[in-house]
Short mmCIF file of C-alpha atoms and ligand atoms in Angstrom, two decimals:
data_model
loop_
_atom_site.label_atom_id
_atom_site.label_comp_id
_atom_site.label_asym_id
_atom_site.label_seq_id
_atom_site.Cartn_x
_atom_site.Cartn_y
_atom_site.Cartn_z
CA MET N 5 -5.55 -16.25 -10.66
CA ALA N 6 -5.93 -15.73 -6.99
CA LEU N 7 -7.25 -13.19 -4.39
CA LEU N 8 -4.34 -12.22 -2.27
CA PRO N 9 -4.63 -11.14 1.20
CA ILE N 10 -4.63 -7.52 2.28
CA LEU N 11 -3.05 -5.86 4.68
CA HIS N 12 -4.93 -3.96 7.59
CA TYR N 13 -3.64 -0.50 9.04
CA PRO N 14 -2.00 -0.34 11.19
CA ASP N 15 0.07 -3.77 10.10
CA PRO N 16 3.88 -2.06 10.34
CA ARG N 17 4.42 -3.77 6.84
CA LEU N 18 1.90 -1.03 5.25
CA HIS N 19 4.60 1.47 6.20
CA LYS N 20 7.72 -0.50 4.14
CA VAL N 21 8.85 1.63 0.89
CA ALA N 22 8.51 -0.13 -2.52
CA LYS N 23 11.38 -0.63 -4.90
CA PRO N 24 11.33 -0.45 -8.22
CA VAL N 25 10.30 -2.64 -10.76
CA GLU N 26 13.64 -4.36 -12.07
CA VAL N 27 12.12 -6.41 -15.09
CA ILE N 28 8.32 -6.44 -16.37
CA ASP N 29 8.31 -9.80 -16.95
CA ASP N 30 5.36 -12.68 -16.42
CA ARG N 31 6.16 -12.65 -12.41
CA ILE N 32 4.74 -9.17 -12.62
CA ARG N 33 1.68 -9.71 -14.81
CA GLU N 34 0.48 -12.52 -12.69
CA LEU N 35 1.36 -9.95 -9.89
CA VAL N 36 -1.24 -7.42 -11.96
CA ARG N 37 -4.10 -9.91 -13.01
CA ASN N 38 -4.18 -11.03 -9.01
CA MET N 39 -3.77 -7.49 -7.76
CA ALA N 40 -7.07 -6.93 -10.06
CA GLU N 41 -9.12 -9.63 -9.09
CA THR N 42 -8.38 -8.89 -5.77
CA MET N 43 -9.70 -5.13 -5.70
CA TYR N 44 -12.47 -5.80 -7.90
CA GLU N 45 -13.57 -8.46 -5.65
CA ALA N 46 -13.11 -6.66 -2.51
CA PRO N 47 -14.61 -3.91 -4.12
CA GLY N 48 -12.27 -0.69 -4.67
CA VAL N 49 -11.18 1.25 -6.93
CA GLY N 50 -7.59 1.15 -6.52
CA LEU N 51 -4.68 -1.05 -4.78
CA ALA N 52 -1.26 -0.99 -4.62
CA ALA N 53 0.99 -4.03 -4.52
CA THR N 54 2.01 -2.80 -0.46
CA GLN N 55 -1.40 -3.56 0.39
CA VAL N 56 -0.74 -7.20 -0.92
CA ASP N 57 2.70 -7.14 0.86
CA VAL N 58 4.47 -7.45 -2.09
CA HIS N 59 7.41 -4.12 -2.16
CA GLU N 60 7.58 -3.40 -5.52
CA ARG N 61 6.19 -0.40 -7.51
CA VAL N 62 2.80 -1.88 -8.92
CA VAL N 63 -0.77 0.05 -8.70
CA VAL N 64 -4.17 -1.07 -10.47
CA ILE N 65 -7.27 1.14 -10.78
CA ASP N 66 -10.48 1.26 -11.86
CA ILE N 67 -12.80 4.07 -11.35
CA SER N 68 -15.23 3.41 -14.41
CA GLU N 69 -18.65 2.46 -13.54
CA ASP N 70 -18.29 -0.61 -15.37
CA SER N 71 -15.32 -1.67 -13.79
CA ASP N 72 -13.99 -2.45 -17.12
CA GLN N 73 -11.48 0.07 -17.60
CA LEU N 74 -8.23 -1.03 -15.82
CA LEU N 75 -5.39 1.43 -15.75
CA VAL N 76 -2.20 -0.71 -14.59
CA LEU N 77 0.83 1.67 -13.48
CA ILE N 78 4.17 0.34 -12.97
CA ASN N 79 7.24 2.48 -11.36
CA PRO N 80 4.23 5.10 -11.75
CA GLU N 81 6.10 8.77 -11.12
CA ILE N 82 4.08 11.72 -10.38
CA THR N 83 6.02 14.28 -12.50
CA TRP N 84 3.70 17.59 -11.67
CA LYS N 85 1.21 18.30 -9.28
CA SER N 86 -1.27 21.39 -9.41
CA GLU N 87 -1.02 24.19 -6.43
CA GLU N 88 -4.56 23.85 -6.72
CA GLN N 89 -5.90 21.30 -4.36
CA GLN N 90 -9.51 19.68 -3.84
CA VAL N 91 -10.90 17.79 -0.74
CA TYR N 92 -12.36 14.51 -1.60
CA GLU N 93 -13.59 11.77 1.12
CA GLU N 94 -11.36 8.84 0.94
CA GLY N 95 -11.58 5.17 2.17
CA CYS N 96 -8.87 2.38 1.40
CA LEU N 97 -9.26 -1.31 1.41
CA SER N 98 -6.86 -1.55 4.14
CA VAL N 99 -8.62 0.48 6.54
CA PRO N 100 -12.21 -1.01 6.23
CA GLY N 101 -14.89 0.88 7.26
CA ILE N 102 -12.86 4.46 7.92
CA TYR N 103 -14.04 7.55 5.11
CA ASP N 104 -12.60 10.67 6.17
CA GLU N 105 -11.29 13.82 4.21
CA VAL N 106 -8.14 14.27 2.38
CA ARG N 107 -6.72 17.31 0.83
CA ARG N 108 -4.63 17.18 -2.20
CA SER N 109 -3.38 18.37 -5.60
CA SER N 110 -6.35 18.46 -7.97
CA ARG N 111 -4.46 17.98 -11.22
CA ILE N 112 -1.40 15.74 -11.59
CA HIS N 113 0.88 14.45 -14.63
CA VAL N 114 1.96 10.83 -14.13
CA LYS N 115 4.36 8.55 -16.39
CA ALA N 116 4.64 4.71 -15.54
CA HIS N 117 4.79 1.76 -17.66
CA ASN N 118 2.04 -0.68 -18.39
CA GLU N 119 2.32 -4.36 -18.34
CA LYS N 120 3.21 -4.99 -21.20
CA ASP N 121 6.30 -2.47 -20.73
CA GLU N 122 5.26 0.58 -22.98
CA ALA N 123 5.94 3.76 -21.54
CA PHE N 124 2.93 6.07 -21.35
CA GLU N 125 1.86 9.29 -19.62
CA PHE N 126 -1.43 11.33 -18.75
CA ASP N 127 -2.83 14.26 -17.13
CA ALA N 128 -5.40 13.10 -14.23
CA GLU N 129 -7.88 15.74 -12.09
CA GLY N 130 -10.89 14.55 -10.00
CA LEU N 131 -11.48 10.87 -8.65
CA LEU N 132 -8.59 10.07 -11.12
CA ALA N 133 -6.25 12.26 -9.22
CA VAL N 134 -7.26 11.20 -6.13
CA CYS N 135 -6.93 7.73 -6.71
CA VAL N 136 -3.51 7.86 -8.15
CA GLN N 137 -2.11 10.28 -5.29
CA HIS N 138 -3.47 7.25 -2.92
CA GLU N 139 -1.79 4.68 -4.32
CA LEU N 140 1.27 5.86 -4.99
CA ASP N 141 1.33 7.08 -1.26
CA HIS N 142 1.14 3.51 -0.33
CA LEU N 143 3.82 2.74 -2.16
CA LEU N 144 5.92 5.08 -0.09
CA GLY N 145 4.67 3.47 2.97
CA LYS N 146 1.68 5.63 3.49
CA VAL N 147 -2.05 5.12 4.68
CA PHE N 148 -4.09 7.94 4.13
CA VAL N 149 -5.38 8.62 7.73
CA GLU N 150 -2.12 9.86 8.15
CA TYR N 151 -3.30 12.99 6.77
CA LEU N 152 -5.67 13.35 9.81
CA SER N 153 -5.09 14.89 13.26
CA PRO N 154 -3.56 12.23 15.90
CA LEU N 155 -6.52 11.88 17.84
CA LYS N 156 -8.63 10.79 14.94
CA GLN N 157 -5.76 8.05 13.73
CA SER N 158 -5.89 6.34 17.68
CA ARG N 159 -9.82 6.80 17.41
CA ILE N 160 -9.41 4.93 13.86
CA ARG N 161 -6.67 2.16 15.15
CA ALA N 162 -9.01 1.44 17.77
CA LYS N 163 -11.98 0.53 15.92
CA ILE N 164 -9.96 -1.39 13.71
CA ARG N 165 -8.67 -3.65 16.55
CA LYS N 166 -12.70 -3.89 18.09
CA GLN N 167 -13.85 -4.97 14.04
CA GLU N 168 -10.95 -7.51 13.87
CA ARG N 169 -11.69 -9.00 17.61
CA GLU N 170 -15.50 -8.95 16.29
CA ALA N 171 -14.43 -10.60 12.99
CA GLU N 172 -12.55 -13.56 14.65
CA ARG N 173 -15.67 -14.10 17.29
CA VAL N 174 -17.38 -14.88 13.97
NI1 NI H 14 -5.71 2.86 0.42
#
């Protein structure tokens, strides 16, 4: 297993659109293991392949308290979204130190495959619904800060540039 470097906003590679996984094979299973390790190490509750510069439709999520309920989504699709929405304060491993409110559907239905190539589907609400929508946005090249005002987005870019300059000096 290996930790993978995570791209940071505003890296243009975060805006690439991921392609469907064609074959769920050992290469994909290794990617899933490495993504899970990277997410747990960070620590975070979700990671999309886009964030580690792999542009295929693979997501890992674990919102459990003990980090022992890994959810692997390969070729995930949201097949239904509720009109009812909820506002959650979101963060992202690609936008370190930034948290802000995003409005999304409060309930969704999801279809995906797991790393054993088994099809499954589920309903999600609350934090899981937020997480799935946030991660699937990454696969479409969208980062959560793009829901915020242009002013907030430019402040966030400035803050991240400053953080990265400071990190380079250490
Ligand atoms: Ni994210």
